[in-house]
């Protein structure tokens, strides 16, 4: 319970930046391999994000 506020803040930010209700950015999401939605979602080129490998 001590971390609820911090975890909530992180999840809200995740929802605003990556896991959007319209046009989610599944291609760059670290949870894409465990997310049931990601495997059924076929993103357009616009919604893909680059992953910085550096």
Tab-separated table of N, CA and C in Angstrom:
chain	number	residue	atom	x	y	z
A	1	UNK	N	0.810	-1.204	0.000
A	1	UNK	CA	0.000	0.000	0.000
A	1	UNK	C	0.847	1.258	0.000
A	2	UNK	N	2.043	1.134	0.508
A	2	UNK	CA	2.924	2.298	0.563
A	2	UNK	C	3.287	2.810	-0.828
A	3	UNK	N	3.285	1.921	-1.811
A	3	UNK	CA	3.702	2.296	-3.162
A	3	UNK	C	2.539	2.580	-4.110
A	4	UNK	N	1.297	2.488	-3.645
A	4	UNK	CA	0.140	2.660	-4.518
A	4	UNK	C	0.163	3.975	-5.275
A	5	UNK	N	0.477	5.050	-4.611
A	5	UNK	CA	0.484	6.364	-5.255
A	5	UNK	C	1.531	6.418	-6.363
A	6	UNK	N	2.703	5.892	-6.090
A	6	UNK	CA	3.780	5.901	-7.082
A	6	UNK	C	3.452	4.995	-8.269
A	7	UNK	N	2.942	3.803	-7.988
A	7	UNK	CA	2.579	2.869	-9.049
A	7	UNK	C	1.448	3.447	-9.890
A	8	UNK	N	0.467	4.054	-9.267
A	8	UNK	CA	-0.636	4.671	-10.000
A	8	UNK	C	-0.114	5.736	-10.956
A	9	UNK	N	0.783	6.571	-10.481
A	9	UNK	CA	1.362	7.627	-11.314
A	9	UNK	C	2.069	7.024	-12.535
A	10	UNK	N	2.820	5.951	-12.334
A	10	UNK	CA	3.537	5.304	-13.430
A	10	UNK	C	2.582	4.669	-14.435
A	11	UNK	N	1.523	4.031	-13.947
A	11	UNK	CA	0.562	3.400	-14.847
A	11	UNK	C	-0.229	4.425	-15.654
A	12	UNK	N	-0.567	5.543	-15.043
A	12	UNK	CA	-1.271	6.604	-15.765
A	12	UNK	C	-0.378	7.132	-16.886
A	13	UNK	N	0.881	7.375	-16.590
A	13	UNK	CA	1.818	7.835	-17.611
A	13	UNK	C	1.983	6.831	-18.739
A	14	UNK	N	2.039	5.546	-18.388
A	14	UNK	CA	2.141	4.479	-19.379
A	14	UNK	C	0.921	4.497	-20.298
A	15	UNK	N	-0.254	4.668	-19.716
A	15	UNK	CA	-1.481	4.724	-20.502
A	15	UNK	C	-1.559	5.951	-21.396
A	16	UNK	N	-0.959	7.034	-20.984
A	16	UNK	CA	-0.979	8.264	-21.773
A	16	UNK	C	0.054	8.248	-22.896
A	17	UNK	N	1.123	7.509	-22.730
A	17	UNK	CA	2.216	7.541	-23.697
A	17	UNK	C	2.305	6.305	-24.597
A	18	UNK	N	1.970	5.140	-24.089
A	18	UNK	CA	2.198	3.903	-24.838
A	18	UNK	C	0.906	3.136	-25.099
A	19	UNK	N	0.197	2.792	-24.057
A	19	UNK	CA	-0.985	1.932	-24.163
A	19	UNK	C	-2.242	2.789	-24.329
A	20	UNK	N	-2.316	3.444	-25.466
A	20	UNK	CA	-3.403	4.377	-25.744
A	20	UNK	C	-4.676	3.630	-26.133
A	21	UNK	N	-5.856	4.171	-25.819
A	21	UNK	CA	-7.100	3.505	-26.201
A	21	UNK	C	-7.311	3.494	-27.715
A	22	UNK	N	-6.791	4.494	-28.405
A	22	UNK	CA	-6.854	4.550	-29.865
A	22	UNK	C	-5.424	4.653	-30.376
A	23	UNK	N	-4.994	3.684	-31.142
A	23	UNK	CA	-3.641	3.687	-31.685
A	23	UNK	C	-2.557	3.384	-30.678
A	24	UNK	N	-2.684	2.294	-29.917
A	24	UNK	CA	-1.636	1.955	-28.954
A	24	UNK	C	-0.317	1.668	-29.666
A	25	UNK	N	0.759	1.905	-28.994
A	25	UNK	CA	2.098	1.741	-29.567
A	25	UNK	C	2.694	0.412	-29.111
A	26	UNK	N	2.042	-0.670	-29.504
A	26	UNK	CA	2.434	-2.010	-29.074
A	26	UNK	C	3.837	-2.383	-29.539
A	27	UNK	N	4.256	-1.885	-30.692
A	27	UNK	CA	5.560	-2.242	-31.234
A	27	UNK	C	6.722	-1.874	-30.334
A	28	UNK	N	6.572	-0.834	-29.544
A	28	UNK	CA	7.643	-0.407	-28.660
A	28	UNK	C	7.386	-0.693	-27.203
A	29	UNK	N	6.325	-1.403	-26.918
A	29	UNK	CA	5.941	-1.672	-25.534
A	29	UNK	C	6.718	-2.862	-24.971
A	30	UNK	N	7.251	-2.688	-23.784
A	30	UNK	CA	7.994	-3.775	-23.139
A	30	UNK	C	7.081	-4.918	-22.703
A	31	UNK	N	5.782	-4.673	-22.634
A	31	UNK	CA	4.825	-5.705	-22.217
A	31	UNK	C	4.185	-6.434	-23.396
A	32	UNK	N	4.608	-6.149	-24.611
A	32	UNK	CA	3.925	-6.679	-25.792
A	32	UNK	C	3.924	-8.201	-25.863
A	33	UNK	N	4.895	-8.862	-25.254
A	33	UNK	CA	4.951	-10.321	-25.331
A	33	UNK	C	4.034	-11.005	-24.315
A	34	UNK	N	3.583	-10.271	-23.317
A	34	UNK	CA	2.684	-10.848	-22.316
A	34	UNK	C	1.287	-10.245	-22.378
A	35	UNK	N	1.099	-9.248	-23.227
A	35	UNK	CA	-0.186	-8.555	-23.317
A	35	UNK	C	-1.114	-9.275	-24.293
A	36	UNK	N	-2.321	-9.649	-23.867
A	36	UNK	CA	-3.241	-10.341	-24.766
A	36	UNK	C	-3.700	-9.460	-25.931
A	37	UNK	N	-3.778	-8.163	-25.745
A	37	UNK	CA	-4.220	-7.262	-26.810
A	37	UNK	C	-3.154	-7.125	-27.887
A	38	UNK	N	-1.902	-7.088	-27.489
A	38	UNK	CA	-0.800	-6.859	-28.421
A	38	UNK	C	-0.737	-7.923	-29.512
A	39	UNK	N	-0.995	-9.162	-29.178
A	39	UNK	CA	-0.897	-10.235	-30.167
A	39	UNK	C	-2.008	-10.177	-31.209
A	40	UNK	N	-3.117	-9.524	-30.894
A	40	UNK	CA	-4.223	-9.428	-31.844
A	40	UNK	C	-4.290	-8.077	-32.544
A	41	UNK	N	-3.423	-7.150	-32.159
A	41	UNK	CA	-3.453	-5.800	-32.709
A	41	UNK	C	-2.481	-5.691	-33.868
A	42	UNK	N	-2.948	-5.167	-34.998
A	42	UNK	CA	-2.114	-4.991	-36.178
A	42	UNK	C	-1.910	-3.498	-36.387
A	43	UNK	N	-0.829	-2.944	-35.840
A	43	UNK	CA	-0.641	-1.493	-35.885
A	43	UNK	C	-0.287	-0.984	-37.275
A	44	UNK	N	-0.696	0.240	-37.536
A	44	UNK	CA	-0.299	0.890	-38.775
A	44	UNK	C	1.116	1.420	-38.603
A	45	UNK	N	1.707	1.874	-39.663
A	45	UNK	CA	3.067	2.404	-39.595
A	45	UNK	C	3.148	3.634	-38.697
A	46	UNK	N	2.073	4.409	-38.606
A	46	UNK	CA	2.066	5.617	-37.789
A	46	UNK	C	2.241	5.314	-36.311
A	47	UNK	N	1.673	4.224	-35.841
A	47	UNK	CA	1.671	3.961	-34.408
A	47	UNK	C	2.920	3.232	-33.915
A	48	UNK	N	3.785	2.809	-34.824
A	48	UNK	CA	5.015	2.149	-34.401
A	48	UNK	C	5.985	3.200	-33.878
A	49	UNK	N	6.704	2.846	-32.829
A	49	UNK	CA	7.699	3.772	-32.296
A	49	UNK	C	9.070	3.130	-32.387
A	50	UNK	N	10.069	3.950	-32.511
A	50	UNK	CA	11.430	3.442	-32.597
A	50	UNK	C	11.938	3.086	-31.211
A	51	UNK	N	12.694	2.019	-31.150
A	51	UNK	CA	13.317	1.615	-29.901
A	51	UNK	C	14.789	1.989	-30.000
A	52	UNK	N	15.244	2.795	-29.073
A	52	UNK	CA	16.633	3.223	-29.059
A	52	UNK	C	17.495	2.084	-28.537
A	53	UNK	N	18.378	1.571	-29.366
A	53	UNK	CA	19.217	0.443	-28.963
A	53	UNK	C	20.552	0.892	-28.379
A	54	UNK	N	20.704	2.186	-28.133
A	54	UNK	CA	21.975	2.689	-27.623
A	54	UNK	C	21.914	2.957	-26.221
